[in-house]
Amino acid sequence: MLPILPGATLGILGGGQLGRMFTMAARTMGYRVIVLDPDPASPAGQMADLHVQADYTDHAALRRMGQACAAVTTEFENIPAASLIELARVCRVSPGAAAVAIVQDRSHEKTWLREHAFATAPFAIVSAASDLDAALALTGTPALLKVSRFGYDGKGQAKVSSVAEARAAFQAFGGQACVLEGFVQLECEVSVVLARADDGRCALFPLAENQHVNGILDISIVPARVADALMQQACTMAREVAEQLAYVGVMAVEFFVANGQLLINEIAPRPHNSGHYTLDACVTDQFEQQVRVLAGLPLGDTRLLSPVAMVNILGERWQTHSPRWETLLAHPAIKLHLYGKAAARPGRKMGHFNVLDMDSAAALALAKQVRDAL
Ligand code: AMP
Protein backbone atom coordinates (compact mmCIF):
# COMPACT_ATOMS: atom_id res chain seq x y z
CA MET A 1 0.00 0.00 0.00
CA LEU A 2 1.22 3.53 -0.81
CA PRO A 3 1.68 5.60 2.34
CA ILE A 4 -0.87 8.28 3.10
CA LEU A 5 1.23 11.36 3.75
CA PRO A 6 0.75 14.42 6.00
CA GLY A 7 -1.75 16.86 4.50
CA ALA A 8 -4.23 14.03 3.84
CA THR A 9 -7.37 13.54 5.94
CA LEU A 10 -7.78 10.67 8.40
CA GLY A 11 -11.03 9.69 10.09
CA ILE A 12 -11.89 8.19 13.44
CA LEU A 13 -15.11 6.52 14.55
CA GLY A 14 -15.77 7.47 18.15
CA GLY A 15 -14.96 10.72 19.87
CA GLY A 16 -13.97 9.77 23.43
CA GLN A 17 -10.55 10.27 24.99
CA LEU A 18 -8.91 7.63 22.80
CA GLY A 19 -10.22 9.38 19.69
CA ARG A 20 -9.07 12.70 21.11
CA MET A 21 -5.51 11.48 21.61
CA PHE A 22 -5.50 9.93 18.12
CA THR A 23 -6.73 13.27 16.73
CA MET A 24 -4.01 15.20 18.55
CA ALA A 25 -1.31 12.81 17.32
CA ALA A 26 -2.57 12.99 13.73
CA ARG A 27 -2.80 16.78 13.76
CA THR A 28 0.69 17.04 15.27
CA MET A 29 1.91 15.09 12.25
CA GLY A 30 0.12 17.39 9.81
CA TYR A 31 -2.97 15.34 8.97
CA ARG A 32 -6.49 16.70 8.90
CA VAL A 33 -8.91 14.72 11.07
CA ILE A 34 -12.63 14.00 10.84
CA VAL A 35 -14.32 12.56 13.94
CA LEU A 36 -17.68 10.81 13.76
CA ASP A 37 -19.51 10.71 17.09
CA PRO A 38 -23.14 11.46 18.01
CA ASP A 39 -22.16 13.44 21.14
CA PRO A 40 -21.98 17.21 20.41
CA ALA A 41 -19.49 17.64 23.30
CA SER A 42 -17.25 14.73 22.33
CA PRO A 43 -13.65 15.05 23.61
CA ALA A 44 -12.24 14.25 20.15
CA GLY A 45 -14.71 16.46 18.32
CA GLN A 46 -13.24 19.48 20.16
CA MET A 47 -9.84 18.71 18.60
CA ALA A 48 -10.90 17.69 15.10
CA ASP A 49 -10.93 19.66 11.85
CA LEU A 50 -14.47 18.40 11.42
CA HIS A 51 -16.85 16.70 13.82
CA VAL A 52 -19.62 14.75 12.08
CA GLN A 53 -22.40 14.38 14.64
CA ALA A 54 -24.03 11.17 13.55
CA ASP A 55 -24.78 7.72 14.80
CA TYR A 56 -22.43 4.82 14.02
CA THR A 57 -25.25 3.16 12.08
CA ASP A 58 -25.95 6.21 9.87
CA HIS A 59 -24.68 4.80 6.56
CA ALA A 60 -25.18 8.05 4.65
CA ALA A 61 -23.00 9.92 7.17
CA LEU A 62 -20.44 7.10 7.13
CA ARG A 63 -20.22 7.24 3.34
CA ARG A 64 -19.78 11.03 3.39
CA MET A 65 -17.04 10.67 6.00
CA GLY A 66 -15.34 7.91 4.02
CA GLN A 67 -15.37 9.97 0.83
CA ALA A 68 -13.62 12.83 2.63
CA CYS A 69 -10.96 10.58 4.24
CA ALA A 70 -7.99 8.65 2.88
CA ALA A 71 -8.37 6.15 5.74
CA VAL A 72 -10.56 5.62 8.80
CA THR A 73 -9.94 3.85 12.09
CA THR A 74 -11.90 3.37 15.29
CA GLU A 75 -11.44 4.16 18.95
CA PHE A 76 -13.91 1.68 20.39
CA GLU A 77 -14.98 -1.88 19.78
CA ASN A 78 -18.72 -1.41 19.58
CA ILE A 79 -18.87 -0.01 16.06
CA PRO A 80 -21.22 -2.34 14.17
CA ALA A 81 -19.28 -4.54 11.73
CA ALA A 82 -21.78 -3.47 9.03
CA SER A 83 -20.64 0.15 9.44
CA LEU A 84 -16.98 -0.80 8.92
CA ILE A 85 -17.95 -2.79 5.82
CA GLU A 86 -19.92 0.19 4.49
CA LEU A 87 -16.96 2.51 5.03
CA ALA A 88 -14.52 0.08 3.45
CA ARG A 89 -16.43 0.52 0.17
CA VAL A 90 -15.14 4.09 -0.07
CA CYS A 91 -11.82 4.25 1.82
CA ARG A 92 -9.15 2.26 3.61
CA VAL A 93 -10.41 1.01 7.00
CA SER A 94 -8.38 -0.60 9.76
CA PRO A 95 -8.86 -2.63 11.82
CA GLY A 96 -11.15 -4.66 9.55
CA ALA A 97 -14.72 -5.70 10.28
CA ALA A 98 -13.90 -9.40 10.71
CA ALA A 99 -11.44 -8.88 13.59
CA VAL A 100 -13.63 -6.27 15.28
CA ALA A 101 -16.68 -8.55 15.05
CA ILE A 102 -14.83 -11.26 17.00
CA VAL A 103 -13.49 -9.10 19.80
CA GLN A 104 -16.56 -6.88 20.28
CA ASP A 105 -18.56 -9.86 21.55
CA ARG A 106 -17.18 -11.58 24.66
CA SER A 107 -18.73 -14.96 23.71
CA HIS A 108 -17.16 -14.86 20.23
CA GLU A 109 -13.86 -13.61 21.62
CA LYS A 110 -13.59 -16.31 24.30
CA THR A 111 -14.64 -19.04 21.86
CA TRP A 112 -12.09 -17.78 19.30
CA LEU A 113 -9.36 -17.80 21.95
CA ARG A 114 -10.20 -21.38 22.93
CA GLU A 115 -10.33 -22.54 19.30
CA HIS A 116 -6.89 -21.00 18.76
CA ALA A 117 -5.49 -22.70 21.88
CA PHE A 118 -4.89 -19.51 23.90
CA ALA A 119 -5.20 -20.03 27.66
CA THR A 120 -8.10 -18.24 29.38
CA ALA A 121 -9.89 -18.50 32.71
CA PRO A 122 -12.38 -21.42 32.63
CA PHE A 123 -15.57 -20.19 30.98
CA ALA A 124 -18.91 -21.26 29.54
CA ILE A 125 -21.24 -19.46 27.16
CA VAL A 126 -24.66 -18.70 28.65
CA SER A 127 -27.40 -18.11 26.08
CA ALA A 128 -30.36 -19.00 28.33
CA ALA A 129 -31.02 -19.41 32.06
CA SER A 130 -31.13 -23.18 31.51
CA ASP A 131 -27.40 -23.10 30.64
CA LEU A 132 -26.43 -21.82 34.10
CA ASP A 133 -26.33 -25.15 35.99
CA ALA A 134 -23.86 -26.75 33.60
CA ALA A 135 -21.92 -23.50 33.27
CA LEU A 136 -21.40 -23.20 37.04
CA ALA A 137 -20.44 -26.88 37.26
CA LEU A 138 -17.70 -26.13 34.71
CA THR A 139 -16.36 -22.88 36.22
CA GLY A 140 -16.85 -23.66 39.91
CA THR A 141 -17.68 -20.91 42.38
CA PRO A 142 -17.28 -18.06 42.80
CA ALA A 143 -17.71 -17.10 39.17
CA LEU A 144 -18.27 -13.90 37.21
CA LEU A 145 -21.24 -13.53 34.91
CA LYS A 146 -20.36 -11.01 32.17
CA VAL A 147 -22.63 -9.71 29.43
CA SER A 148 -21.28 -10.57 25.97
CA ARG A 149 -21.78 -7.15 24.45
CA PHE A 150 -21.26 -3.54 25.52
CA GLY A 151 -19.75 -4.35 28.92
CA TYR A 152 -16.73 -2.29 29.95
CA ASP A 153 -14.75 -1.33 33.06
CA GLY A 154 -16.46 -4.01 35.15
CA LYS A 155 -19.96 -2.86 34.04
CA GLY A 156 -22.33 -5.69 33.09
CA GLN A 157 -20.55 -8.07 35.46
CA ALA A 158 -21.74 -9.83 38.60
CA LYS A 159 -19.90 -12.13 41.00
CA VAL A 160 -22.04 -15.17 41.78
CA SER A 161 -21.61 -18.07 44.20
CA SER A 162 -24.65 -20.25 43.51
CA VAL A 163 -27.08 -21.16 40.73
CA ALA A 164 -29.73 -18.98 42.41
CA GLU A 165 -27.38 -15.95 42.36
CA ALA A 166 -26.41 -16.67 38.77
CA ARG A 167 -30.08 -16.83 37.74
CA ALA A 168 -30.82 -13.53 39.51
CA ALA A 169 -27.84 -11.85 37.80
CA PHE A 170 -28.76 -13.27 34.39
CA GLN A 171 -32.30 -11.93 34.84
CA ALA A 172 -30.98 -8.54 36.00
CA PHE A 173 -29.00 -8.35 32.72
CA GLY A 174 -32.28 -8.84 30.83
CA GLY A 175 -31.54 -12.42 29.78
CA GLN A 176 -28.98 -11.29 27.18
CA ALA A 177 -26.13 -13.57 26.08
CA CYS A 178 -23.38 -13.81 28.71
CA VAL A 179 -20.12 -15.55 29.50
CA LEU A 180 -19.69 -17.21 32.88
CA GLU A 181 -16.05 -17.14 33.98
CA GLY A 182 -14.35 -18.87 36.88
CA PHE A 183 -13.08 -16.33 39.41
CA VAL A 184 -9.32 -16.53 39.19
CA GLN A 185 -6.93 -15.88 42.10
CA LEU A 186 -4.85 -13.18 40.43
CA GLU A 187 -1.16 -12.69 41.18
CA CYS A 188 -1.24 -9.63 38.95
CA GLU A 189 -2.56 -8.32 35.64
CA VAL A 190 -0.45 -7.29 32.67
CA SER A 191 -1.12 -6.03 29.15
CA VAL A 192 0.65 -5.60 25.83
CA VAL A 193 -0.18 -2.87 23.32
CA LEU A 194 1.05 -3.59 19.82
CA ALA A 195 0.69 -2.41 16.27
CA ARG A 196 0.54 -4.72 13.27
CA ALA A 197 0.89 -3.40 9.75
CA ASP A 198 -0.77 -4.87 6.65
CA ASP A 199 2.50 -6.50 5.56
CA GLY A 200 2.68 -8.32 8.93
CA ARG A 201 5.31 -6.10 10.56
CA CYS A 202 4.66 -5.87 14.28
CA ALA A 203 5.88 -3.48 16.98
CA LEU A 204 5.17 -4.15 20.64
CA PHE A 205 5.23 -1.66 23.48
CA PRO A 206 6.76 -2.75 26.79
CA LEU A 207 4.54 -4.86 29.05
CA ALA A 208 2.45 -2.89 31.56
CA GLU A 209 1.46 -4.16 35.00
CA ASN A 210 -2.07 -3.03 35.78
CA GLN A 211 -3.82 -2.52 39.10
CA HIS A 212 -7.61 -2.22 39.04
CA VAL A 213 -10.03 -0.82 41.61
CA ASN A 214 -13.72 -1.81 41.27
CA GLY A 215 -13.01 -3.28 37.84
CA ILE A 216 -11.51 0.01 36.53
CA LEU A 217 -7.82 0.51 35.79
CA ASP A 218 -6.23 2.60 38.55
CA ILE A 219 -2.46 2.40 37.97
CA SER A 220 -0.18 0.99 35.27
CA ILE A 221 3.45 0.33 36.16
CA VAL A 222 6.11 0.01 33.46
CA PRO A 223 8.31 -1.99 33.36
CA ALA A 224 5.96 -4.61 34.79
CA ARG A 225 7.40 -6.29 37.89
CA VAL A 226 7.33 -9.83 36.49
CA ALA A 227 10.01 -12.33 35.46
CA ASP A 228 11.63 -11.81 32.04
CA ALA A 229 10.37 -15.21 30.85
CA LEU A 230 6.76 -14.24 31.60
CA MET A 231 7.27 -10.89 29.86
CA GLN A 232 8.59 -12.67 26.76
CA GLN A 233 5.74 -15.15 26.83
CA ALA A 234 3.13 -12.36 27.03
CA CYS A 235 4.73 -10.65 24.04
CA THR A 236 4.76 -13.89 22.05
CA MET A 237 1.10 -14.58 22.86
CA ALA A 238 0.02 -11.03 21.99
CA ARG A 239 1.86 -11.20 18.66
CA GLU A 240 0.26 -14.57 17.87
CA VAL A 241 -3.21 -13.19 18.65
CA ALA A 242 -2.61 -10.32 16.22
CA GLU A 243 -1.28 -12.65 13.53
CA GLN A 244 -4.07 -15.19 13.85
CA LEU A 245 -6.69 -12.45 13.71
CA ALA A 246 -4.87 -11.07 10.61
CA TYR A 247 -5.13 -7.83 12.53
CA VAL A 248 -4.09 -4.48 11.08
CA GLY A 249 -3.93 -1.56 13.51
CA VAL A 250 -3.18 -0.98 17.18
CA MET A 251 -4.51 -3.53 19.63
CA ALA A 252 -4.14 -4.45 23.29
CA VAL A 253 -4.13 -7.86 24.90
CA GLU A 254 -4.93 -8.01 28.62
CA PHE A 255 -3.69 -10.94 30.68
CA PHE A 256 -4.28 -12.39 34.12
CA VAL A 257 -1.28 -13.93 35.86
CA ALA A 258 -2.44 -16.86 37.99
CA ASN A 259 -0.28 -19.73 39.31
CA GLY A 260 2.61 -18.29 37.33
CA GLN A 261 0.58 -18.77 34.10
CA LEU A 262 -0.69 -16.21 31.61
CA LEU A 263 -4.42 -16.29 30.83
CA ILE A 264 -5.84 -13.95 28.21
CA ASN A 265 -8.63 -11.83 29.66
CA GLU A 266 -9.58 -9.56 26.75
CA ILE A 267 -8.48 -8.14 23.43
CA ALA A 268 -9.14 -4.49 22.58
CA PRO A 269 -9.11 -3.55 18.87
CA ARG A 270 -7.69 -0.08 19.56
CA PRO A 271 -5.22 1.80 21.75
CA HIS A 272 -5.76 1.04 25.42
CA ASN A 273 -5.88 2.82 28.75
CA SER A 274 -2.95 0.70 29.92
CA GLY A 275 -0.92 2.16 27.03
CA HIS A 276 -1.33 5.79 28.10
CA TYR A 277 2.10 5.64 29.72
CA THR A 278 3.57 5.61 26.19
CA LEU A 279 2.49 9.25 25.72
CA ASP A 280 5.38 10.46 27.87
CA ALA A 281 7.65 7.46 28.38
CA CYS A 282 8.23 6.01 24.88
CA VAL A 283 9.88 7.30 21.70
CA THR A 284 6.55 6.77 19.90
CA ASP A 285 3.24 6.73 21.73
CA GLN A 286 0.34 4.38 20.99
CA PHE A 287 -1.68 7.10 19.22
CA GLU A 288 1.13 8.15 16.90
CA GLN A 289 1.53 4.43 16.21
CA GLN A 290 -2.18 4.24 15.35
CA VAL A 291 -1.69 7.11 12.89
CA ARG A 292 1.39 5.44 11.39
CA VAL A 293 -0.23 2.04 10.91
CA LEU A 294 -3.41 3.59 9.49
CA ALA A 295 -1.41 5.71 7.07
CA GLY A 296 0.86 2.83 6.01
CA LEU A 297 3.97 4.59 7.35
CA PRO A 298 6.87 2.73 8.98
CA LEU A 299 6.02 1.81 12.58
CA GLY A 300 7.61 4.04 15.20
CA ASP A 301 10.23 3.00 17.76
CA THR A 302 8.46 1.69 20.88
CA ARG A 303 11.49 1.98 23.16
CA LEU A 304 10.87 2.93 26.81
CA LEU A 305 12.82 6.08 27.72
CA SER A 306 12.05 6.03 31.43
CA PRO A 307 10.25 3.87 33.99
CA VAL A 308 6.77 5.28 34.50
CA ALA A 309 3.61 4.96 36.57
CA MET A 310 0.29 6.02 34.99
CA VAL A 311 -2.65 6.96 37.19
CA ASN A 312 -6.25 7.33 35.96
CA ILE A 313 -8.20 10.34 37.18
CA LEU A 314 -11.86 9.36 37.61
CA GLY A 315 -14.93 11.54 38.08
CA GLU A 316 -15.23 10.81 41.82
CA ARG A 317 -12.20 13.07 42.36
CA TRP A 318 -14.58 16.01 41.78
CA GLN A 319 -17.10 14.87 44.41
CA THR A 320 -16.05 17.12 47.28
CA HIS A 321 -13.76 19.64 45.56
CA SER A 322 -12.02 20.23 42.25
CA PRO A 323 -8.81 18.21 42.09
CA ARG A 324 -5.81 20.08 43.50
CA TRP A 325 -3.91 20.37 40.26
CA GLU A 326 -1.29 22.58 41.88
CA THR A 327 -0.08 19.67 44.05
CA LEU A 328 0.29 17.53 40.94
CA LEU A 329 1.86 20.22 38.77
CA ALA A 330 4.39 21.06 41.50
CA HIS A 331 6.24 17.89 40.43
CA PRO A 332 8.32 18.59 37.34
CA ALA A 333 8.37 14.96 36.16
CA ILE A 334 4.60 14.43 36.27
CA LYS A 335 2.70 14.91 33.01
CA LEU A 336 -1.02 15.72 33.17
CA HIS A 337 -3.53 14.75 30.46
CA LEU A 338 -7.16 15.87 30.76
CA TYR A 339 -9.82 14.86 28.24
CA GLY A 340 -12.05 17.94 28.06
CA LYS A 341 -15.12 16.27 29.60
CA ALA A 342 -17.51 18.71 31.23
CA ALA A 343 -19.46 16.42 33.57
CA ALA A 344 -17.48 14.49 36.20
CA ARG A 345 -19.49 11.38 37.07
CA PRO A 346 -18.15 8.66 39.41
CA GLY A 347 -16.26 6.04 37.40
CA ARG A 348 -15.93 8.33 34.35
CA LYS A 349 -12.40 8.61 33.00
CA MET A 350 -11.61 12.34 33.08
CA GLY A 351 -7.85 12.21 32.55
CA HIS A 352 -4.64 10.57 33.66
CA PHE A 353 -1.13 11.48 34.70
CA ASN A 354 2.25 9.89 34.08
CA VAL A 355 4.99 9.94 36.69
CA LEU A 356 8.49 9.51 35.26
CA ASP A 357 11.45 8.48 37.40
CA MET A 358 14.54 6.42 36.57
CA ASP A 359 13.77 4.59 39.83
CA SER A 360 10.49 2.81 39.11
CA ALA A 361 9.68 2.21 42.79
CA ALA A 362 9.99 5.98 43.33
CA ALA A 363 7.69 6.64 40.35
CA LEU A 364 5.04 4.34 41.82
CA ALA A 365 5.35 5.80 45.32
CA LEU A 366 4.99 9.37 44.01
CA ALA A 367 2.07 8.33 41.77
CA LYS A 368 0.15 6.98 44.77
CA GLN A 369 1.05 9.95 46.95
CA VAL A 370 -0.15 12.47 44.35
CA ARG A 371 -3.28 10.43 43.54
CA ASP A 372 -4.25 10.43 47.21
CA ALA A 373 -3.51 14.16 47.64
CA LEU A 374 -5.52 15.29 44.59
P1 AMP B 1 -12.97 -7.07 32.51
O1 AMP B 1 -13.89 -5.92 32.22
O2 AMP B 1 -13.51 -8.39 32.12
O3 AMP B 1 -11.58 -6.84 32.01
O4 AMP B 1 -12.85 -7.11 34.10
C1 AMP B 1 -12.37 -6.00 34.82
C2 AMP B 1 -11.47 -6.48 35.96
O5 AMP B 1 -12.18 -7.37 36.83
C3 AMP B 1 -10.27 -7.27 35.51
O6 AMP B 1 -9.22 -6.42 35.09
C4 AMP B 1 -9.93 -8.04 36.79
O7 AMP B 1 -9.29 -7.20 37.73
C5 AMP B 1 -11.31 -8.39 37.30
N1 AMP B 1 -11.72 -9.70 36.74
C6 AMP B 1 -12.38 -9.90 35.57
N2 AMP B 1 -12.57 -11.19 35.32
C7 AMP B 1 -12.02 -11.87 36.35
C8 AMP B 1 -11.88 -13.26 36.67
N3 AMP B 1 -12.38 -14.22 35.87
N4 AMP B 1 -11.25 -13.60 37.81
C9 AMP B 1 -10.76 -12.63 38.63
N5 AMP B 1 -10.85 -11.30 38.40
C10 AMP B 1 -11.46 -10.92 37.27
mmCIF file of N, CA and C in Angstrom, residues 269-321:
data_model
loop_
_atom_site.group_PDB
_atom_site.id
_atom_site.type_symbol
_atom_site.label_atom_id
_atom_site.label_comp_id
_atom_site.label_asym_id
_atom_site.label_seq_id
_atom_site.Cartn_x
_atom_site.Cartn_y
_atom_site.Cartn_z
ATOM 1 N N PRO A 269 -9.541 -3.856 20.235
ATOM 2 C CA PRO A 269 -9.109 -3.552 18.868
ATOM 3 C C PRO A 269 -8.821 -2.068 18.682
ATOM 4 N N ARG A 270 -7.919 -1.533 19.510
ATOM 5 C CA ARG A 270 -7.690 -0.083 19.560
ATOM 6 C C ARG A 270 -6.582 0.196 20.564
ATOM 7 N N PRO A 271 -6.098 1.457 20.627
ATOM 8 C CA PRO A 271 -5.218 1.803 21.747
ATOM 9 C C PRO A 271 -5.944 1.550 23.067
ATOM 10 N N HIS A 272 -5.185 1.511 24.153
ATOM 11 C CA HIS A 272 -5.763 1.040 25.416
ATOM 12 C C HIS A 272 -5.322 1.927 26.568
ATOM 13 N N ASN A 273 -6.185 2.032 27.553
ATOM 14 C CA ASN A 273 -5.885 2.819 28.750
ATOM 15 C C ASN A 273 -4.534 2.425 29.357
ATOM 16 N N SER A 274 -4.220 1.128 29.324
ATOM 17 C CA SER A 274 -2.951 0.695 29.920
ATOM 18 C C SER A 274 -1.759 1.061 29.045
ATOM 19 N N GLY A 275 -2.006 1.686 27.887
ATOM 20 C CA GLY A 275 -0.917 2.164 27.028
ATOM 21 C C GLY A 275 -0.743 3.677 27.103
ATOM 22 N N HIS A 276 -1.466 4.326 28.014
ATOM 23 C CA HIS A 276 -1.333 5.792 28.099
ATOM 24 C C HIS A 276 0.051 6.219 28.591
ATOM 25 N N TYR A 277 0.742 5.308 29.268
ATOM 26 C CA TYR A 277 2.101 5.640 29.722
ATOM 27 C C TYR A 277 3.012 5.973 28.534
ATOM 28 N N THR A 278 2.701 5.400 27.360
ATOM 29 C CA THR A 278 3.567 5.610 26.187
ATOM 30 C C THR A 278 3.598 7.072 25.754
ATOM 31 N N LEU A 279 2.568 7.836 26.138
ATOM 32 C CA LEU A 279 2.493 9.247 25.717
ATOM 33 C C LEU A 279 3.724 10.029 26.163
ATOM 34 N N ASP A 280 4.245 9.693 27.348
ATOM 35 C CA ASP A 280 5.381 10.460 27.866
ATOM 36 C C ASP A 280 6.640 9.624 28.059
ATOM 37 N N ALA A 281 6.498 8.296 27.995
ATOM 38 C CA ALA A 281 7.647 7.460 28.375
ATOM 39 C C ALA A 281 8.272 6.697 27.211
ATOM 40 N N CYS A 282 7.684 6.767 26.015
ATOM 41 C CA CYS A 282 8.234 6.014 24.882
ATOM 42 C C CYS A 282 8.610 6.951 23.738
ATOM 43 N N VAL A 283 9.484 6.489 22.865
ATOM 44 C CA VAL A 283 9.876 7.297 21.699
ATOM 45 C C VAL A 283 8.636 7.617 20.866
ATOM 46 N N THR A 284 7.806 6.596 20.641
ATOM 47 C CA THR A 284 6.549 6.767 19.899
ATOM 48 C C THR A 284 5.433 6.398 20.859
ATOM 49 N N ASP A 285 4.334 7.144 20.851
ATOM 50 C CA ASP A 285 3.236 6.730 21.731
ATOM 51 C C ASP A 285 2.218 5.919 20.930
ATOM 52 N N GLN A 286 1.276 5.301 21.654
ATOM 53 C CA GLN A 286 0.341 4.380 20.985
ATOM 54 C C GLN A 286 -0.566 5.088 19.986
ATOM 55 N N PHE A 287 -0.792 6.389 20.159
ATOM 56 C CA PHE A 287 -1.677 7.098 19.225
ATOM 57 C C PHE A 287 -0.928 7.490 17.943
ATOM 58 N N GLU A 288 0.325 7.917 18.096
ATOM 59 C CA GLU A 288 1.133 8.145 16.896
ATOM 60 C C GLU A 288 1.262 6.828 16.121
ATOM 61 N N GLN A 289 1.413 5.733 16.868
ATOM 62 C CA GLN A 289 1.530 4.427 16.211
ATOM 63 C C GLN A 289 0.246 4.103 15.447
ATOM 64 N N GLN A 290 -0.891 4.473 16.018
ATOM 65 C CA GLN A 290 -2.182 4.244 15.347
ATOM 66 C C GLN A 290 -2.252 5.061 14.049
ATOM 67 N N VAL A 291 -1.741 6.278 14.090
ATOM 68 C CA VAL A 291 -1.691 7.111 12.888
ATOM 69 C C VAL A 291 -0.768 6.445 11.862
ATOM 70 N N ARG A 292 0.405 6.022 12.311
ATOM 71 C CA ARG A 292 1.393 5.438 11.393
ATOM 72 C C ARG A 292 0.855 4.183 10.717
ATOM 73 N N VAL A 293 0.227 3.311 11.493
ATOM 74 C CA VAL A 293 -0.231 2.042 10.910
ATOM 75 C C VAL A 293 -1.420 2.297 9.983
ATOM 76 N N LEU A 294 -2.262 3.252 10.350
ATOM 77 C CA LEU A 294 -3.411 3.587 9.490
ATOM 78 C C LEU A 294 -2.941 4.183 8.162
ATOM 79 N N ALA A 295 -1.900 5.012 8.260
ATOM 80 C CA ALA A 295 -1.409 5.712 7.067
ATOM 81 C C ALA A 295 -0.423 4.863 6.257
ATOM 82 N N GLY A 296 -0.092 3.681 6.743
ATOM 83 C CA GLY A 296 0.861 2.834 6.014
ATOM 84 C C GLY A 296 2.277 3.360 6.083
ATOM 85 N N LEU A 297 2.600 4.090 7.131
ATOM 86 C CA LEU A 297 3.967 4.588 7.350
ATOM 87 C C LEU A 297 4.767 3.525 8.105
ATOM 88 N N PRO A 298 6.094 3.646 8.123
ATOM 89 C CA PRO A 298 6.865 2.728 8.976
ATOM 90 C C PRO A 298 6.413 2.863 10.432
ATOM 91 N N LEU A 299 6.407 1.750 11.163
ATOM 92 C CA LEU A 299 6.016 1.812 12.576
ATOM 93 C C LEU A 299 7.097 2.535 13.366
ATOM 94 N N GLY A 300 6.664 3.284 14.385
ATOM 95 C CA GLY A 300 7.614 4.039 15.201
ATOM 96 C C GLY A 300 8.308 3.154 16.221
ATOM 97 N N ASP A 301 9.424 3.670 16.725
ATOM 98 C CA ASP A 301 10.230 3.005 17.761
ATOM 99 C C ASP A 301 9.424 2.986 19.071
ATOM 100 N N THR A 302 9.283 1.809 19.666
ATOM 101 C CA THR A 302 8.459 1.687 20.882
ATOM 102 C C THR A 302 9.299 1.669 22.168
ATOM 103 N N ARG A 303 10.563 2.041 22.029
ATOM 104 C CA ARG A 303 11.495 1.976 23.161
ATOM 105 C C ARG A 303 11.010 2.799 24.357
ATOM 106 N N LEU A 304 11.189 2.230 25.558
ATOM 107 C CA LEU A 304 10.869 2.926 26.812
ATOM 108 C C LEU A 304 12.040 3.830 27.180
ATOM 109 N N LEU A 305 11.753 5.120 27.394
ATOM 110 C CA LEU A 305 12.816 6.080 27.717
ATOM 111 C C LEU A 305 13.019 6.217 29.220
ATOM 112 N N SER A 306 11.958 5.893 29.967
ATOM 113 C CA SER A 306 12.049 6.027 31.427
ATOM 114 C C SER A 306 11.009 5.122 32.071
ATOM 115 N N PRO A 307 11.318 4.537 33.229
ATOM 116 C CA PRO A 307 10.254 3.873 33.991
ATOM 117 C C PRO A 307 9.142 4.888 34.269
ATOM 118 N N VAL A 308 7.923 4.378 34.417
ATOM 119 C CA VAL A 308 6.769 5.278 34.503
ATOM 120 C C VAL A 308 5.645 4.610 35.290
ATOM 121 N N ALA A 309 4.861 5.438 35.985
ATOM 122 C CA ALA A 309 3.609 4.958 36.575
ATOM 123 C C ALA A 309 2.506 5.867 36.068
ATOM 124 N N MET A 310 1.435 5.263 35.519
ATOM 125 C CA MET A 310 0.294 6.018 34.988
ATOM 126 C C MET A 310 -0.876 5.883 35.948
ATOM 127 N N VAL A 311 -1.506 6.988 36.276
ATOM 128 C CA VAL A 311 -2.649 6.960 37.189
ATOM 129 C C VAL A 311 -3.875 7.530 36.479
ATOM 130 N N ASN A 312 -4.991 6.800 36.513
ATOM 131 C CA ASN A 312 -6.247 7.326 35.962
ATOM 132 C C ASN A 312 -6.869 8.321 36.920
ATOM 133 N N ILE A 313 -7.460 9.377 36.363
ATOM 134 C CA ILE A 313 -8.197 10.344 37.180
ATOM 135 C C ILE A 313 -9.678 10.157 36.848
ATOM 136 N N LEU A 314 -10.440 9.659 37.831
ATOM 137 C CA LEU A 314 -11.858 9.362 37.608
ATOM 138 C C LEU A 314 -12.734 10.480 38.167
ATOM 139 N N GLY A 315 -13.984 10.481 37.725
ATOM 140 C CA GLY A 315 -14.931 11.542 38.080
ATOM 141 C C GLY A 315 -15.141 11.733 39.573
ATOM 142 N N GLU A 316 -14.983 10.662 40.374
ATOM 143 C CA GLU A 316 -15.232 10.813 41.821
ATOM 144 C C GLU A 316 -14.277 11.802 42.482
ATOM 145 N N ARG A 317 -13.152 12.079 41.813
ATOM 146 C CA ARG A 317 -12.201 13.070 42.357
ATOM 147 C C ARG A 317 -12.824 14.456 42.475
ATOM 148 N N TRP A 318 -13.926 14.698 41.766
ATOM 149 C CA TRP A 318 -14.577 16.014 41.780
ATOM 150 C C TRP A 318 -15.684 16.092 42.841
ATOM 151 N N GLN A 319 -15.915 14.958 43.558
ATOM 152 C CA GLN A 319 -17.101 14.874 44.408
ATOM 153 C C GLN A 319 -17.135 15.945 45.490
ATOM 154 N N THR A 320 -16.026 16.148 46.187
ATOM 155 C CA THR A 320 -16.053 17.122 47.282
ATOM 156 C C THR A 320 -15.406 18.448 46.900
ATOM 157 N N HIS A 321 -14.438 18.407 45.994
ATOM 158 C CA HIS A 321 -13.760 19.635 45.564
ATOM 159 C C HIS A 321 -13.095 19.378 44.219
#
